[in-house]
Amino acid sequence: MSSIKRPSLLLHLLFFILLNLSVLATGQDQFVYSGFTGTDLTLDGVATITPNGLLELTNGTVRLKGHAFHPTPFRFGGGTSFAASYLFAIYCVQFHLCGHGMAFLVAASNNFSDAMPTQYLGLINDHNNGYATNRFFAVELDTNWSDEFNDIDNNHVGIDINGLNSVNSSSAGYYRDDGNFQNLTLASYQVMQAWMEYDGHSKQISVSLAPIHMSKPIKPLLSTTYNLSTVLMADMVYVGFSASTGSFISRQYVLGWSFGINRAAPAIDITKLPKLPREGPKPRSKVLEIVLPIVTASFVLVVGSTVIFLVRRRIRYAELREDWETEFGPHRFSYKDLFRATQGFKNKNVLGVGGFGTVYKGVLPTSKVEIAVKRISHDSKQGMKEFVAEVVSIGHLQHRNLVQLHGYCRRKSELFLVYEYMSNGSLDKYLYDQDEKPTLTWAQRYRIIKGVASGLLYLHQEWEKVVLHRDIKPSNVLLDDELNGRLGDFGLARLYDHDTGPQTTHVVGTIGYLAPELARTNKATPLSNVFSFGMFVLEVTCGRQPVDPTSQVMLVEWVLDHWHQGFLTDAVDNKLQGAYDVDEACLALKLGLLCSHPLINLRPNMRQVMEYLNGDMPPPDLNPTRMSFNIISLMQNKVLI
Ligand SMILES: Nc1ncnc2c1ncn2[C@@H]1O[C@H](COP(=O)(O)OP(=O)(O)O)[C@@H](O)[C@H]1O
Ligand SMILES: *[C@@H]1O[C@H](CO)[C@@H](O)[C@H](O)[C@H]1NC(C)=O
Ligand SMILES: *[C@@H]1O[C@H](CO)[C@@H](O)[C@H](O)[C@H]1NC(C)=O
Ligand SMILES: *[C@@H]1O[C@H](CO)[C@@H](O)[C@H](O)[C@H]1NC(C)=O
Ligand SMILES: *[C@@H]1O[C@H](CO)[C@@H](O)[C@H](O)[C@H]1NC(C)=O
Ligand SMILES: *[C@@H]1O[C@H](CO)[C@@H](O)[C@H](O)[C@H]1NC(C)=O
Ligand SMILES: *[C@@H]1O[C@H](CO)[C@@H](O)[C@H](O)[C@H]1NC(C)=O
């Protein structure tokens, strides 16, 4: 049994020791608290002991009081001396806007329920100041000047007996060893220590103050002689603290406290003192003083940079949009999207530079659709509406051999046309830039020729109105993923015409592909398109340009020469190294010549061209000699038939 009981007894003992660790009860005549954890002080009002062991007399709420007393009273007789020391800190919003203060207290009673907060410090009320029935002695740490009690200032220490008109008072501070006064600010939230002694024989009361870590000054801050027996008139007296707040938030803390009867107050172990709450040292208004400007500044900065960002964005993405464009809404792209799609029209995204502008590759930000954006500088506003209407109507054209025009965008002096992206680029690169692209096989070439013919047929005859291309040539034929030939850049002549004015009929097209009659009439027709198509067919078949850049030989003549000599197939591109269908190649060459016949009436229309290419109908027999004559005379005399 006893073996079981012992541990529980031990536990009880341990618990007791732990509980009283901070109260070193070395006898009835003294105590010391180095922190207040686990103590059983008698508290009232807003006084509490914080979880980390601070005695918080007031809690930061206005016009409240709080008291804390040692739980047991002390025997107090005629010659009884006593001494107290305590460490405190007072937190105020501002030194000049402070709660009222706190007091160390020796009193005949610990019932201060009749006392009032604010300037009454929780010691008296508004009608009993100085009454002998109050029976208390106090050392006030007053942080609020009060006219009513003849306070000397708003930062003083006073000896109070039964009331708040101090028997002796002094501005807070201490006398250094050299005798000079050093002031202190009570409400600075710095931890300070106060000492008070009462000599029961000489009735001498002395009070001292000093910052923490300093020992008690030799010369007291305050002293007076008073027979406290006449004040307290009791056998047993209570010792403790009182504090109050006024209109301004403040907190009063006691960190440690010791007391001795007929002996000096024991030393407080300042290493064991609890820590003050963090928020304290920077009173809230100071926090506001510092944080508010920072917050305001950052707010202004954020707002400012947002505004700058938005303005810059507006300028950067500024577009030209007019009322009439609303009907073209779906075809209108935002500049921002195009800018993003092309990574800001970066050079690395350039697909090629054409006669009218640069073409950029892009990926639309939301749909991830690949596009080619043609950027055209364009100053004139004239005719823009018609042009946009045309762009939009062209956007409605859909054929597997046409490069789809998705839409457009306008800026101050720029116009953007958004096309379907053709991954294999333009045909000219395959025909002439051999180091860049591989040679196309005959089958591929023939398919491209047929494709372009089918696209042109659609433009001329299969859509609701005739669309003229005006610039058929390999660089305007783009190749999609499957190397299908697709006509690009069709129907936009109006824009190009536009810059030179509607009156001047400026011929659009590329020398070599222009039908001879255009020089006279300036009017593109489906048959002038057929002429360019014929040239295109010869080019694709022979792998040569309309006019050889080095020898200046005309391609038509060159083909005719071979035909004359009876070796038409020698004109076929020798890069094919003989790998071609002879019938198809002969058909292509003859068709090319037929289409680019100087006599308009002899050219077939696109439907016939399709029939020849599909082998549905044999092409009419051509007399190479007569053709040659015509062409040569044409070129030499520049006379049109
Ligand atoms: N839709 C497209 N997809 C891919 N590349 C394109 C597209 N449109 C144009 N390109 C490239 O940009 C170059 C210039 O185009 P473009 O301005 O139409 O030529 P041009 O003015 O000589 O007719 C073309 O040679 C081609 O390489
Ligand atoms: C202070 O104590 C009073 C009364 O107990 C309470 O109403 C108030 O909310 C407390 N204030 C703070 C800041 O804790
Ligand atoms: C304190 O004093 C008041 C009157 O002064 C009295 O009403 C109250 O009961 C007293 N409280 C205690 C705990 O004695
Ligand atoms: C406290 O002392 C400082 C110098 O040490 C002095 O500037 C200040 O005015 C003094 N304050 C008071 C209230 O005496
Ligand atoms: C107040 O205290 C000071 C400092 O101890 C002392 O010099 C002075 O005489 C005291 N005044 C009164 C009225 O006791
Ligand atoms: C102090 O006051 C008490 C009570 O009035 C009295 O008995 C005592 O003689 C006084 N002591 C002195 C030194 O005056
Ligand atoms: C003292 O307190 C009153 C009311 O509580 C306040 O109006 C006054 O500003 C305070 N004065 C100082 C110096 O703290």
mmCIF file of N, CA, C and O in Angstrom, residues 306-364:
data_model
loop_
_atom_site.group_PDB
_atom_site.id
_atom_site.type_symbol
_atom_site.label_atom_id
_atom_site.label_comp_id
_atom_site.label_asym_id
_atom_site.label_seq_id
_atom_site.Cartn_x
_atom_site.Cartn_y
_atom_site.Cartn_z
ATOM 1 N N THR A 306 -0.566 51.295 -61.880
ATOM 2 C CA THR A 306 -1.677 50.690 -62.622
ATOM 3 C C THR A 306 -2.168 51.642 -63.699
ATOM 4 O O THR A 306 -2.386 51.240 -64.843
ATOM 5 N N VAL A 307 -2.300 52.922 -63.288
ATOM 6 C CA VAL A 307 -2.768 53.921 -64.251
ATOM 7 C C VAL A 307 -1.775 54.023 -65.412
ATOM 8 O O VAL A 307 -2.155 53.956 -66.583
ATOM 9 N N ILE A 308 -0.485 54.114 -65.051
ATOM 10 C CA ILE A 308 0.538 54.208 -66.105
ATOM 11 C C ILE A 308 0.469 52.983 -67.003
ATOM 12 O O ILE A 308 0.474 53.072 -68.225
ATOM 13 N N PHE A 309 0.347 51.826 -66.349
ATOM 14 C CA PHE A 309 0.262 50.576 -67.097
ATOM 15 C C PHE A 309 -0.926 50.601 -68.060
ATOM 16 O O PHE A 309 -0.792 50.280 -69.237
ATOM 17 N N LEU A 310 -2.089 51.035 -67.500
ATOM 18 C CA LEU A 310 -3.294 51.042 -68.326
ATOM 19 C C LEU A 310 -3.167 52.037 -69.476
ATOM 20 O O LEU A 310 -3.537 51.737 -70.609
ATOM 21 N N VAL A 311 -2.601 53.235 -69.130
ATOM 22 C CA VAL A 311 -2.446 54.251 -70.172
ATOM 23 C C VAL A 311 -1.493 53.746 -71.242
ATOM 24 O O VAL A 311 -1.773 53.824 -72.436
ATOM 25 N N ARG A 312 -0.368 53.155 -70.766
ATOM 26 C CA ARG A 312 0.603 52.629 -71.724
ATOM 27 C C ARG A 312 -0.011 51.546 -72.586
ATOM 28 O O ARG A 312 0.241 51.456 -73.778
ATOM 29 N N ARG A 313 -0.831 50.724 -71.912
ATOM 30 C CA ARG A 313 -1.486 49.654 -72.633
ATOM 31 C C ARG A 313 -2.444 50.215 -73.673
ATOM 32 O O ARG A 313 -2.524 49.746 -74.788
ATOM 33 N N ARG A 314 -3.152 51.268 -73.226
ATOM 34 C CA ARG A 314 -4.092 51.911 -74.142
ATOM 35 C C ARG A 314 -3.365 52.420 -75.368
ATOM 36 O O ARG A 314 -3.818 52.262 -76.488
ATOM 37 N N ILE A 315 -2.205 53.104 -75.081
ATOM 38 C CA ILE A 315 -1.454 53.660 -76.209
ATOM 39 C C ILE A 315 -0.898 52.525 -77.052
ATOM 40 O O ILE A 315 -1.028 52.501 -78.262
ATOM 41 N N ARG A 316 -0.330 51.543 -76.329
ATOM 42 C CA ARG A 316 0.307 50.440 -77.025
ATOM 43 C C ARG A 316 -0.693 49.691 -77.885
ATOM 44 O O ARG A 316 -0.408 49.315 -79.002
ATOM 45 N N TYR A 317 -1.883 49.466 -77.321
ATOM 46 C CA TYR A 317 -2.871 48.680 -78.039
ATOM 47 C C TYR A 317 -3.930 49.553 -78.714
ATOM 48 O O TYR A 317 -5.000 49.072 -79.061
ATOM 49 N N ALA A 318 -3.613 50.850 -78.852
ATOM 50 C CA ALA A 318 -4.613 51.747 -79.413
ATOM 51 C C ALA A 318 -4.990 51.302 -80.823
ATOM 52 O O ALA A 318 -4.143 50.899 -81.609
ATOM 53 N N GLU A 319 -6.258 51.376 -81.108
ATOM 54 C CA GLU A 319 -6.743 50.962 -82.420
ATOM 55 C C GLU A 319 -7.602 52.065 -83.003
ATOM 56 O O GLU A 319 -7.998 52.989 -82.313
ATOM 57 N N LEU A 320 -7.889 51.909 -84.245
ATOM 58 C CA LEU A 320 -8.822 52.800 -84.905
ATOM 59 C C LEU A 320 -10.090 52.002 -85.131
ATOM 60 O O LEU A 320 -10.072 50.946 -85.740
ATOM 61 N N ARG A 321 -11.156 52.490 -84.592
ATOM 62 C CA ARG A 321 -12.419 51.767 -84.717
ATOM 63 C C ARG A 321 -13.482 52.799 -85.027
ATOM 64 O O ARG A 321 -13.581 53.816 -84.345
ATOM 65 N N GLU A 322 -14.249 52.576 -86.026
ATOM 66 C CA GLU A 322 -15.285 53.538 -86.361
ATOM 67 C C GLU A 322 -16.645 52.863 -86.299
ATOM 68 O O GLU A 322 -16.744 51.640 -86.289
ATOM 69 N N ASP A 323 -17.668 53.710 -86.263
ATOM 70 C CA ASP A 323 -19.026 53.186 -86.066
ATOM 71 C C ASP A 323 -19.419 52.166 -87.118
ATOM 72 O O ASP A 323 -20.022 51.143 -86.822
ATOM 73 N N TRP A 324 -19.055 52.486 -88.354
ATOM 74 C CA TRP A 324 -19.470 51.581 -89.423
ATOM 75 C C TRP A 324 -18.868 50.190 -89.291
ATOM 76 O O TRP A 324 -19.317 49.249 -89.929
ATOM 77 N N GLU A 325 -17.863 50.074 -88.430
ATOM 78 C CA GLU A 325 -17.208 48.773 -88.324
ATOM 79 C C GLU A 325 -18.005 47.777 -87.495
ATOM 80 O O GLU A 325 -17.726 46.581 -87.543
ATOM 81 N N THR A 326 -18.976 48.301 -86.731
ATOM 82 C CA THR A 326 -19.694 47.392 -85.831
ATOM 83 C C THR A 326 -20.308 46.231 -86.603
ATOM 84 O O THR A 326 -20.327 45.114 -86.101
ATOM 85 N N GLU A 327 -20.761 46.507 -87.824
ATOM 86 C CA GLU A 327 -21.365 45.413 -88.585
ATOM 87 C C GLU A 327 -20.354 44.338 -88.975
ATOM 88 O O GLU A 327 -20.716 43.223 -89.317
ATOM 89 N N PHE A 328 -19.068 44.706 -88.918
ATOM 90 C CA PHE A 328 -18.040 43.714 -89.264
ATOM 91 C C PHE A 328 -17.440 43.078 -88.021
ATOM 92 O O PHE A 328 -16.416 42.433 -88.079
ATOM 93 N N GLY A 329 -18.090 43.342 -86.907
ATOM 94 C CA GLY A 329 -17.597 42.890 -85.598
ATOM 95 C C GLY A 329 -16.838 41.584 -85.587
ATOM 96 O O GLY A 329 -15.673 41.552 -85.183
ATOM 97 N N PRO A 330 -17.458 40.511 -86.041
ATOM 98 C CA PRO A 330 -16.793 39.214 -85.910
ATOM 99 C C PRO A 330 -15.485 39.113 -86.688
ATOM 100 O O PRO A 330 -14.645 38.282 -86.371
ATOM 101 N N HIS A 331 -15.335 39.969 -87.668
ATOM 102 C CA HIS A 331 -14.099 39.911 -88.459
ATOM 103 C C HIS A 331 -13.048 40.877 -87.955
ATOM 104 O O HIS A 331 -11.955 40.926 -88.479
ATOM 105 N N ARG A 332 -13.435 41.621 -86.935
ATOM 106 C CA ARG A 332 -12.521 42.621 -86.416
ATOM 107 C C ARG A 332 -11.698 41.989 -85.301
ATOM 108 O O ARG A 332 -12.240 41.488 -84.323
ATOM 109 N N PHE A 333 -10.401 42.010 -85.431
ATOM 110 C CA PHE A 333 -9.529 41.493 -84.377
ATOM 111 C C PHE A 333 -9.068 42.657 -83.525
ATOM 112 O O PHE A 333 -8.950 43.776 -84.014
ATOM 113 N N SER A 334 -8.792 42.395 -82.236
ATOM 114 C CA SER A 334 -8.255 43.478 -81.413
ATOM 115 C C SER A 334 -6.743 43.506 -81.623
ATOM 116 O O SER A 334 -6.107 42.463 -81.800
ATOM 117 N N TYR A 335 -6.224 44.703 -81.595
ATOM 118 C CA TYR A 335 -4.785 44.838 -81.797
ATOM 119 C C TYR A 335 -4.025 44.107 -80.702
ATOM 120 O O TYR A 335 -2.977 43.509 -80.945
ATOM 121 N N LYS A 336 -4.605 44.145 -79.506
ATOM 122 C CA LYS A 336 -3.964 43.488 -78.376
ATOM 123 C C LYS A 336 -3.762 42.004 -78.665
ATOM 124 O O LYS A 336 -2.694 41.451 -78.400
ATOM 125 N N ASP A 337 -4.799 41.372 -79.194
ATOM 126 C CA ASP A 337 -4.695 39.951 -79.494
ATOM 127 C C ASP A 337 -3.625 39.687 -80.543
ATOM 128 O O ASP A 337 -2.842 38.745 -80.420
ATOM 129 N N LEU A 338 -3.596 40.540 -81.563
ATOM 130 C CA LEU A 338 -2.594 40.335 -82.621
ATOM 131 C C LEU A 338 -1.200 40.591 -82.073
ATOM 132 O O LEU A 338 -0.257 39.884 -82.398
ATOM 133 N N PHE A 339 -1.104 41.608 -81.205
ATOM 134 C CA PHE A 339 0.188 41.944 -80.599
ATOM 135 C C PHE A 339 0.694 40.772 -79.778
ATOM 136 O O PHE A 339 1.845 40.377 -79.868
ATOM 137 N N ARG A 340 -0.213 40.208 -78.994
ATOM 138 C CA ARG A 340 0.163 39.056 -78.167
ATOM 139 C C ARG A 340 0.474 37.854 -79.045
ATOM 140 O O ARG A 340 1.430 37.134 -78.795
ATOM 141 N N ALA A 341 -0.375 37.643 -80.056
ATOM 142 C CA ALA A 341 -0.221 36.462 -80.908
ATOM 143 C C ALA A 341 1.155 36.450 -81.559
ATOM 144 O O ALA A 341 1.789 35.403 -81.665
ATOM 145 N N THR A 342 1.615 37.626 -81.964
ATOM 146 C CA THR A 342 2.890 37.688 -82.683
ATOM 147 C C THR A 342 4.034 38.055 -81.758
ATOM 148 O O THR A 342 5.098 38.447 -82.211
ATOM 149 N N GLN A 343 3.805 37.951 -80.461
ATOM 150 C CA GLN A 343 4.802 38.310 -79.450
ATOM 151 C C GLN A 343 5.316 39.722 -79.673
ATOM 152 O O GLN A 343 6.521 39.985 -79.640
ATOM 153 N N GLY A 344 4.396 40.629 -79.959
ATOM 154 C CA GLY A 344 4.780 42.018 -80.155
ATOM 155 C C GLY A 344 5.426 42.254 -81.512
ATOM 156 O O GLY A 344 6.317 43.079 -81.651
ATOM 157 N N PHE A 345 4.987 41.527 -82.522
ATOM 158 C CA PHE A 345 5.525 41.641 -83.878
ATOM 159 C C PHE A 345 7.048 41.517 -83.868
ATOM 160 O O PHE A 345 7.777 42.330 -84.407
ATOM 161 N N LYS A 346 7.489 40.493 -83.204
ATOM 162 C CA LYS A 346 8.928 40.246 -83.084
ATOM 163 C C LYS A 346 9.499 39.827 -84.437
ATOM 164 O O LYS A 346 8.832 39.167 -85.231
ATOM 165 N N ASN A 347 10.766 40.188 -84.610
ATOM 166 C CA ASN A 347 11.429 39.838 -85.866
ATOM 167 C C ASN A 347 11.486 38.344 -86.102
ATOM 168 O O ASN A 347 11.394 37.881 -87.240
ATOM 169 N N LYS A 348 11.629 37.603 -85.034
ATOM 170 C CA LYS A 348 11.748 36.157 -85.218
ATOM 171 C C LYS A 348 10.451 35.541 -85.725
ATOM 172 O O LYS A 348 10.440 34.401 -86.157
ATOM 173 N N ASN A 349 9.364 36.306 -85.634
ATOM 174 C CA ASN A 349 8.092 35.786 -86.123
ATOM 175 C C ASN A 349 7.794 36.186 -87.566
ATOM 176 O O ASN A 349 6.719 35.907 -88.072
ATOM 177 N N VAL A 350 8.742 36.866 -88.212
ATOM 178 C CA VAL A 350 8.490 37.301 -89.588
ATOM 179 C C VAL A 350 8.515 36.085 -90.512
ATOM 180 O O VAL A 350 9.455 35.289 -90.493
ATOM 181 N N LEU A 351 7.452 35.942 -91.291
ATOM 182 C CA LEU A 351 7.382 34.827 -92.239
ATOM 183 C C LEU A 351 7.923 35.239 -93.591
ATOM 184 O O LEU A 351 8.438 34.425 -94.344
ATOM 185 N N GLY A 352 7.765 36.502 -93.893
ATOM 186 C CA GLY A 352 8.247 36.976 -95.178
ATOM 187 C C GLY A 352 7.859 38.428 -95.360
ATOM 188 O O GLY A 352 7.009 38.944 -94.645
ATOM 189 N N VAL A 353 8.540 39.061 -96.287
ATOM 190 C CA VAL A 353 8.233 40.451 -96.562
ATOM 191 C C VAL A 353 7.736 40.524 -97.998
ATOM 192 O O VAL A 353 8.408 40.066 -98.912
ATOM 193 N N GLY A 354 6.542 41.035 -98.158
ATOM 194 C CA GLY A 354 5.980 41.124 -99.497
ATOM 195 C C GLY A 354 5.990 42.554 -99.981
ATOM 196 O O GLY A 354 6.542 43.434 -99.323
ATOM 197 N N GLY A 355 5.389 42.769 -101.110
ATOM 198 C CA GLY A 355 5.381 44.089 -101.706
ATOM 199 C C GLY A 355 4.651 45.119 -100.852
ATOM 200 O O GLY A 355 4.950 46.300 -100.915
ATOM 201 N N PHE A 356 3.712 44.671 -100.047
ATOM 202 C CA PHE A 356 2.891 45.641 -99.333
ATOM 203 C C PHE A 356 3.069 45.617 -97.837
ATOM 204 O O PHE A 356 2.484 46.407 -97.123
ATOM 205 N N GLY A 357 3.839 44.718 -97.351
ATOM 206 C CA GLY A 357 4.044 44.709 -95.907
ATOM 207 C C GLY A 357 4.693 43.424 -95.467
ATOM 208 O O GLY A 357 5.010 42.556 -96.276
ATOM 209 N N THR A 358 4.876 43.355 -94.189
ATOM 210 C CA THR A 358 5.557 42.204 -93.610
ATOM 211 C C THR A 358 4.511 41.226 -93.085
ATOM 212 O O THR A 358 3.489 41.640 -92.561
ATOM 213 N N VAL A 359 4.803 39.939 -93.221
ATOM 214 C CA VAL A 359 3.879 38.922 -92.728
ATOM 215 C C VAL A 359 4.500 38.256 -91.503
ATOM 216 O O VAL A 359 5.661 37.869 -91.522
ATOM 217 N N TYR A 360 3.710 38.206 -90.430
ATOM 218 C CA TYR A 360 4.185 37.626 -89.169
ATOM 219 C C TYR A 360 3.405 36.365 -88.856
ATOM 220 O O TYR A 360 2.210 36.299 -89.101
ATOM 221 N N LYS A 361 4.096 35.430 -88.249
ATOM 222 C CA LYS A 361 3.406 34.252 -87.749
ATOM 223 C C LYS A 361 2.876 34.554 -86.354
ATOM 224 O O LYS A 361 3.503 35.292 -85.591
ATOM 225 N N GLY A 362 1.739 33.996 -85.992
ATOM 226 C CA GLY A 362 1.197 34.226 -84.652
ATOM 227 C C GLY A 362 0.308 33.091 -84.215
ATOM 228 O O GLY A 362 -0.103 32.256 -85.013
ATOM 229 N N VAL A 363 0.070 33.087 -82.890
ATOM 230 C CA VAL A 363 -0.867 32.109 -82.329
ATOM 231 C C VAL A 363 -1.853 32.905 -81.502
ATOM 232 O O VAL A 363 -1.448 33.607 -80.571
ATOM 233 N N LEU A 364 -3.121 32.844 -81.834
ATOM 234 C CA LEU A 364 -4.118 33.631 -81.101
ATOM 235 C C LEU A 364 -4.148 33.203 -79.634
ATOM 236 O O LEU A 364 -4.151 32.013 -79.340
#
